[in-house]
Tab-separated table of N, CA and C in Angstrom:
chain	number	residue	atom	x	y	z
A	276	UNK	N	124.416	97.993	119.331
A	276	UNK	CA	123.489	98.553	118.106
A	276	UNK	C	122.560	97.355	117.743
A	277	UNK	N	123.143	96.179	117.389
A	277	UNK	CA	122.526	95.037	116.928
A	277	UNK	C	122.429	93.982	118.030
A	278	UNK	N	121.286	93.700	118.596
A	278	UNK	CA	121.187	92.704	119.631
A	278	UNK	C	120.642	91.378	118.950
A	279	UNK	N	120.361	91.517	117.665
A	279	UNK	CA	119.902	90.352	116.995
A	279	UNK	C	120.782	89.985	115.841
A	280	UNK	N	121.433	88.779	115.820
A	280	UNK	CA	122.488	88.468	114.824
A	280	UNK	C	121.795	88.426	113.588
A	281	UNK	N	120.485	87.849	113.382
A	281	UNK	CA	119.850	87.802	112.060
A	281	UNK	C	119.615	89.197	111.381
A	282	UNK	N	119.251	90.111	112.293
A	282	UNK	CA	119.060	91.432	111.873
A	282	UNK	C	120.297	92.087	111.340
A	283	UNK	N	121.268	91.795	111.994
A	283	UNK	CA	122.704	92.339	111.680
A	283	UNK	C	123.049	91.773	110.234
A	284	UNK	N	123.063	90.418	109.988
A	284	UNK	CA	123.331	89.920	108.726
A	284	UNK	C	122.391	90.365	107.638
A	285	UNK	N	121.126	90.498	107.976
A	285	UNK	CA	120.079	90.956	106.929
A	285	UNK	C	120.482	92.393	106.525
A	286	UNK	N	120.843	93.222	107.572
A	286	UNK	CA	121.287	94.572	107.229
A	286	UNK	C	122.560	94.763	106.495
A	287	UNK	N	123.472	93.848	106.837
A	287	UNK	CA	124.708	93.819	106.246
A	287	UNK	C	124.735	93.490	104.882
A	288	UNK	N	124.014	92.434	104.501
A	288	UNK	CA	124.119	91.764	103.134
A	288	UNK	C	122.914	92.179	102.124
A	289	UNK	N	121.779	92.445	102.854
A	289	UNK	CA	120.604	92.613	101.942
A	289	UNK	C	120.038	94.050	102.046
A	290	UNK	N	120.440	94.767	103.208
A	290	UNK	CA	119.680	96.063	103.389
A	290	UNK	C	120.309	97.164	102.632
A	291	UNK	N	119.478	98.098	102.122
A	291	UNK	CA	119.879	99.219	101.367
A	291	UNK	C	119.432	100.396	102.351
A	292	UNK	N	120.460	101.222	102.734
A	292	UNK	CA	120.244	102.397	103.687
A	292	UNK	C	119.269	103.468	102.812
A	293	UNK	N	118.149	103.757	103.501
A	293	UNK	CA	117.249	104.740	102.892
A	293	UNK	C	117.483	106.093	103.474
A	294	UNK	N	117.717	106.209	104.835
A	294	UNK	CA	117.978	107.491	105.399
A	294	UNK	C	118.151	107.266	107.006
A	295	UNK	N	118.269	108.549	107.518
A	295	UNK	CA	118.364	108.511	108.985
A	295	UNK	C	117.670	109.727	109.560
A	296	UNK	N	116.996	109.496	110.579
A	296	UNK	CA	116.131	110.581	111.348
A	296	UNK	C	116.995	111.460	112.206
A	297	UNK	N	116.391	112.488	112.888
A	297	UNK	CA	117.036	113.434	113.804
A	297	UNK	C	117.515	112.655	115.026
A	298	UNK	N	116.868	111.530	115.324
A	298	UNK	CA	117.321	110.888	116.591
A	298	UNK	C	118.401	109.929	116.358
A	299	UNK	N	118.852	109.729	115.086
A	299	UNK	CA	120.004	108.796	114.812
A	299	UNK	C	119.504	107.375	114.475
A	300	UNK	N	118.123	107.242	114.329
A	300	UNK	CA	117.646	105.862	113.957
A	300	UNK	C	117.951	105.868	112.372
A	301	UNK	N	118.394	104.570	111.958
A	301	UNK	CA	118.678	104.345	110.551
A	301	UNK	C	117.625	103.344	109.791
A	302	UNK	N	117.189	103.747	108.661
A	302	UNK	CA	116.122	103.063	108.026
A	302	UNK	C	116.634	102.350	106.800
A	303	UNK	N	116.187	101.008	106.729
A	303	UNK	CA	116.637	100.116	105.586
A	303	UNK	C	115.494	99.630	104.801
A	304	UNK	N	115.911	99.111	103.610
A	304	UNK	CA	114.746	98.541	102.699
A	304	UNK	C	115.547	97.356	101.965
A	305	UNK	N	114.858	96.282	101.726
A	305	UNK	CA	115.135	95.299	100.869
A	305	UNK	C	114.109	95.006	99.814
A	306	UNK	N	114.239	95.534	98.641
A	306	UNK	CA	113.159	95.468	97.581
A	306	UNK	C	112.910	94.049	97.151
A	307	UNK	N	111.595	93.817	97.033
A	307	UNK	CA	111.107	92.524	96.769
A	307	UNK	C	109.598	92.606	96.099
A	308	UNK	N	109.157	91.599	95.751
A	308	UNK	CA	107.812	91.347	95.250
A	308	UNK	C	107.066	90.666	96.084
A	309	UNK	N	105.663	91.068	96.364
A	309	UNK	CA	104.990	92.149	96.045
A	309	UNK	C	105.406	93.459	96.753
A	310	UNK	N	105.975	93.182	97.992
A	310	UNK	CA	106.351	94.295	98.834
A	310	UNK	C	107.798	94.194	99.261
A	311	UNK	N	108.284	95.378	99.369
A	311	UNK	CA	109.665	95.332	99.973
A	311	UNK	C	109.574	95.310	101.507
A	312	UNK	N	110.728	94.740	102.068
A	312	UNK	CA	110.862	94.689	103.478
A	312	UNK	C	111.508	95.951	103.970
A	313	UNK	N	110.893	96.598	104.969
A	313	UNK	CA	111.516	97.760	105.679
A	313	UNK	C	111.666	97.504	107.099
A	314	UNK	N	112.809	98.073	107.503
A	314	UNK	CA	113.080	98.046	109.020
A	314	UNK	C	113.762	99.289	109.482
A	315	UNK	N	113.891	99.354	110.797
A	315	UNK	CA	114.673	100.409	111.428
A	315	UNK	C	115.764	99.781	112.425
A	316	UNK	N	116.826	100.442	112.451
A	316	UNK	CA	117.857	100.031	113.387
A	316	UNK	C	117.998	101.260	114.383
A	317	UNK	N	117.520	101.042	115.606
A	317	UNK	CA	117.419	102.117	116.545
A	317	UNK	C	118.907	102.585	117.006
A	318	UNK	N	119.060	103.950	117.229
A	318	UNK	CA	120.298	104.489	117.726
A	318	UNK	C	120.579	103.970	119.124
A	319	UNK	N	119.562	103.868	119.923
A	319	UNK	CA	119.646	103.467	121.302
A	319	UNK	C	119.020	102.208	121.644
A	320	UNK	N	118.167	102.145	122.655
A	320	UNK	CA	117.292	101.123	122.927
A	320	UNK	C	116.138	101.077	121.945
A	321	UNK	N	115.700	99.807	121.645
A	321	UNK	CA	114.667	99.769	120.653
A	321	UNK	C	113.356	100.184	121.259
A	322	UNK	N	112.913	101.345	120.883
A	322	UNK	CA	111.713	102.029	121.246
A	322	UNK	C	110.958	102.507	120.217
A	323	UNK	N	109.874	101.793	119.668
A	323	UNK	CA	109.018	102.161	118.561
A	323	UNK	C	108.375	103.552	118.705
A	324	UNK	N	108.189	103.950	119.851
A	324	UNK	CA	107.546	105.402	120.096
A	324	UNK	C	108.580	106.453	119.574
A	325	UNK	N	109.883	106.113	119.413
A	325	UNK	CA	110.820	107.067	118.887
A	325	UNK	C	110.939	107.131	117.419
A	326	UNK	N	110.059	106.527	116.687
A	326	UNK	CA	109.920	106.658	115.306
A	326	UNK	C	109.181	107.946	114.853
A	327	UNK	N	109.634	109.024	114.236
A	327	UNK	CA	108.888	110.085	113.893
A	327	UNK	C	107.752	109.739	112.840
A	328	UNK	N	106.754	110.582	112.757
A	328	UNK	CA	105.647	110.250	111.797
A	328	UNK	C	106.006	110.021	110.452
A	329	UNK	N	106.998	110.888	109.967
A	329	UNK	CA	107.361	110.754	108.497
A	329	UNK	C	107.976	109.458	108.132
A	330	UNK	N	108.597	108.828	109.097
A	330	UNK	CA	109.302	107.515	108.840
A	330	UNK	C	108.267	106.394	109.252
A	331	UNK	N	107.405	106.580	110.156
A	331	UNK	CA	106.374	105.586	110.423
A	331	UNK	C	105.568	105.332	109.193
A	332	UNK	N	105.117	106.376	108.510
A	332	UNK	CA	104.442	106.184	107.219
A	332	UNK	C	105.181	105.320	106.260
A	333	UNK	N	106.417	105.650	106.054
A	333	UNK	CA	107.225	104.853	105.170
A	333	UNK	C	107.483	103.354	105.501
A	334	UNK	N	107.704	103.149	106.846
A	334	UNK	CA	107.849	101.826	107.359
A	334	UNK	C	106.670	100.957	107.207
A	335	UNK	N	105.469	101.486	107.230
A	335	UNK	CA	104.218	100.850	107.166
A	335	UNK	C	103.628	100.758	105.696
A	336	UNK	N	104.447	101.153	104.764
A	336	UNK	CA	104.023	101.159	103.311
A	336	UNK	C	102.960	102.100	103.130
A	337	UNK	N	102.671	103.215	103.836
A	337	UNK	CA	101.665	104.046	103.580
A	337	UNK	C	102.195	104.978	102.481
A	338	UNK	N	103.436	105.293	102.451
A	338	UNK	CA	104.004	106.229	101.457
A	338	UNK	C	105.213	105.260	100.696
A	339	UNK	N	105.480	105.698	99.524
A	339	UNK	CA	106.678	105.045	98.822
A	339	UNK	C	107.948	105.653	99.233
A	340	UNK	N	107.968	106.884	99.549
A	340	UNK	CA	109.202	107.598	100.039
A	340	UNK	C	108.838	108.105	101.235
A	341	UNK	N	109.979	108.295	102.169
A	341	UNK	CA	109.790	109.033	103.436
A	341	UNK	C	109.175	110.438	103.216
A	342	UNK	N	108.404	110.877	103.996
A	342	UNK	CA	107.922	112.145	104.058
A	342	UNK	C	109.049	113.131	104.357
A	343	UNK	N	108.967	114.333	103.866
A	343	UNK	CA	110.011	115.292	104.154
A	343	UNK	C	109.916	115.777	105.693
A	344	UNK	N	110.989	116.136	106.223
A	344	UNK	CA	110.925	116.741	107.637
A	344	UNK	C	110.291	118.087	107.463
A	345	UNK	N	109.251	118.168	108.246
A	345	UNK	CA	108.543	119.534	108.285
A	345	UNK	C	109.127	120.374	109.465
A	346	UNK	N	108.966	121.698	109.274
A	346	UNK	CA	109.531	122.580	110.244
A	346	UNK	C	108.797	122.243	111.689
A	347	UNK	N	109.430	122.636	112.786
A	347	UNK	CA	108.973	122.333	114.095
A	347	UNK	C	107.965	123.323	114.398
A	348	UNK	N	106.750	122.801	114.489
A	348	UNK	CA	105.543	123.678	114.764
A	348	UNK	C	105.577	123.803	116.350
A	349	UNK	N	105.037	124.927	116.897
A	349	UNK	CA	104.998	125.045	118.382
A	349	UNK	C	104.260	124.023	119.017
A	350	UNK	N	103.196	123.381	118.381
A	350	UNK	CA	102.265	122.439	119.009
A	350	UNK	C	102.844	121.087	118.802
A	351	UNK	N	103.907	120.843	118.163
A	351	UNK	CA	104.483	119.551	117.793
A	351	UNK	C	105.528	119.275	118.970
A	352	UNK	N	105.384	118.254	119.644
A	352	UNK	CA	106.207	117.782	120.769
A	352	UNK	C	107.288	116.691	120.296
A	353	UNK	N	108.328	116.689	120.878
A	353	UNK	CA	109.340	115.655	120.460
A	353	UNK	C	108.808	114.339	121.115
A	354	UNK	N	109.287	113.226	120.546
A	354	UNK	CA	108.728	111.981	120.996
A	354	UNK	C	109.267	111.696	122.362
A	355	UNK	N	108.337	110.957	123.149
A	355	UNK	CA	108.631	110.456	124.474
A	355	UNK	C	108.622	108.988	124.369
A	356	UNK	N	109.475	108.354	125.379
A	356	UNK	CA	109.510	106.968	125.445
A	356	UNK	C	108.155	106.423	126.028
A	357	UNK	N	107.751	105.191	125.655
A	357	UNK	CA	106.616	104.543	126.185
A	357	UNK	C	107.034	103.920	127.606
A	358	UNK	N	106.498	104.362	128.723
A	358	UNK	CA	106.913	104.001	129.983
A	358	UNK	C	106.024	102.781	130.572
A	359	UNK	N	105.107	102.193	129.727
A	359	UNK	CA	104.415	101.072	130.158
A	359	UNK	C	105.266	99.927	130.586
A	360	UNK	N	104.888	99.393	131.663
A	360	UNK	CA	105.711	98.273	132.193
A	360	UNK	C	106.949	98.624	132.893
A	361	UNK	N	107.244	99.969	133.210
A	361	UNK	CA	108.388	100.355	133.904
A	361	UNK	C	107.867	100.920	135.279
A	362	UNK	N	108.800	101.107	136.170
A	362	UNK	CA	108.455	101.722	137.492
A	362	UNK	C	107.907	103.180	137.264
A	363	UNK	N	108.142	103.897	136.110
A	363	UNK	CA	107.764	105.348	135.883
A	363	UNK	C	106.425	105.378	135.220
A	364	UNK	N	105.771	104.266	134.997
A	364	UNK	CA	104.500	104.217	134.324
A	364	UNK	C	103.394	104.926	135.279
A	365	UNK	N	102.401	105.392	134.509
A	365	UNK	CA	101.370	106.007	135.350
A	365	UNK	C	100.488	104.959	135.973
A	366	UNK	N	100.251	105.199	137.171
A	366	UNK	CA	99.354	104.345	138.065
A	366	UNK	C	98.422	105.284	138.780
A	367	UNK	N	97.110	105.032	138.708
A	367	UNK	CA	95.978	105.929	139.271
A	367	UNK	C	96.102	105.725	140.788
A	368	UNK	N	95.448	106.540	141.534
A	368	UNK	CA	95.605	106.640	143.025
A	368	UNK	C	95.161	105.336	143.596
A	369	UNK	N	94.214	104.634	143.132
A	369	UNK	CA	93.696	103.391	143.597
A	369	UNK	C	94.457	102.041	143.354
A	370	UNK	N	95.520	102.258	142.518
A	370	UNK	CA	96.369	101.208	142.198
A	370	UNK	C	97.151	100.567	143.370
A	371	UNK	N	97.206	99.229	143.355
A	371	UNK	CA	97.878	98.494	144.401
A	371	UNK	C	99.358	99.150	144.806
A	372	UNK	N	100.011	99.354	143.776
A	372	UNK	CA	101.359	99.930	143.945
A	372	UNK	C	101.407	101.282	144.529
A	373	UNK	N	100.227	102.009	144.377
A	373	UNK	CA	100.120	103.293	145.004
A	373	UNK	C	99.455	103.384	146.403
A	374	UNK	N	99.426	102.187	147.102
A	374	UNK	CA	98.724	102.212	148.408
A	374	UNK	C	97.326	101.583	148.436
A	375	UNK	N	96.726	101.436	147.289
A	375	UNK	CA	95.452	100.726	147.074
A	375	UNK	C	94.361	101.546	147.669
A	376	UNK	N	94.537	102.786	148.059
A	376	UNK	CA	93.428	103.662	148.664
A	376	UNK	C	93.236	104.796	147.718
A	377	UNK	N	91.822	105.132	147.528
A	377	UNK	CA	91.552	106.357	146.778
A	377	UNK	C	90.273	107.041	147.429
A	378	UNK	N	90.023	108.153	147.047
A	378	UNK	CA	88.977	108.779	147.690
A	378	UNK	C	87.607	108.316	147.135
A	379	UNK	N	86.706	108.089	148.023
A	379	UNK	CA	85.354	107.630	147.646
A	379	UNK	C	84.712	108.632	146.787
A	380	UNK	N	83.999	107.915	145.703
A	380	UNK	CA	83.135	108.623	144.787
A	380	UNK	C	81.625	108.397	144.861
A	381	UNK	N	80.853	109.367	144.362
A	381	UNK	CA	79.461	109.174	144.576
A	381	UNK	C	78.889	108.004	143.658
A	382	UNK	N	79.725	107.656	142.693
A	382	UNK	CA	79.200	106.536	141.736
A	382	UNK	C	79.989	105.303	141.964
A	383	UNK	N	80.472	105.075	143.155
A	383	UNK	CA	81.095	103.821	143.642
A	383	UNK	C	80.179	102.771	143.536
A	384	UNK	N	80.624	101.529	143.042
A	384	UNK	CA	79.794	100.390	142.880
A	384	UNK	C	79.636	99.663	144.315
A	385	UNK	N	78.345	99.241	144.559
A	385	UNK	CA	78.122	98.511	145.722
A	385	UNK	C	77.523	97.163	145.416
A	386	UNK	N	78.241	96.103	145.785
A	386	UNK	CA	77.790	94.821	145.297
A	386	UNK	C	76.552	94.365	146.111
A	387	UNK	N	75.846	93.485	145.366
A	387	UNK	CA	74.586	93.023	145.923
A	387	UNK	C	74.958	91.723	146.880
A	388	UNK	N	73.942	91.728	148.002
A	388	UNK	CA	74.281	90.643	148.818
A	388	UNK	C	72.855	90.029	148.992
A	389	UNK	N	72.847	88.700	149.153
A	389	UNK	CA	71.497	88.039	149.177
A	389	UNK	C	70.664	88.408	150.435
A	390	UNK	N	71.287	88.807	151.563
A	390	UNK	CA	70.599	89.255	152.774
A	390	UNK	C	70.122	90.654	152.653
A	391	UNK	N	70.443	91.532	151.696
A	391	UNK	CA	69.881	92.820	151.599
A	391	UNK	C	68.423	92.753	151.261
A	392	UNK	N	67.626	93.768	151.745
A	392	UNK	CA	66.242	93.813	151.360
A	392	UNK	C	65.375	92.913	152.366
A	393	UNK	N	65.964	92.369	153.266
A	393	UNK	CA	65.011	91.519	154.255
A	393	UNK	C	64.676	92.350	155.405
């Protein structure tokens, strides 16, 4: 749960639990002036894309209190992990890891050569 000893001691001695989201992430605050310090302890791996919008607003001092959980609208999707930098990340067809070949396009760039036009 705590991979950082400093975060562990800050949470243990100074942190005040504010709440928990549906994913099991726990949110803490340490009141202070001019701003309080707010942080999250993730339930699993540290993945900032797993913070719901209502808690994101609170973490970044946009709201003073966490927004209430809204009902699940059909257009609202659950959070997905950010796959950038992993083998599952999106790579376009011309990417070196995908073979480096792609279909030719009519707008492909053609470099200039000094012997052209002679």
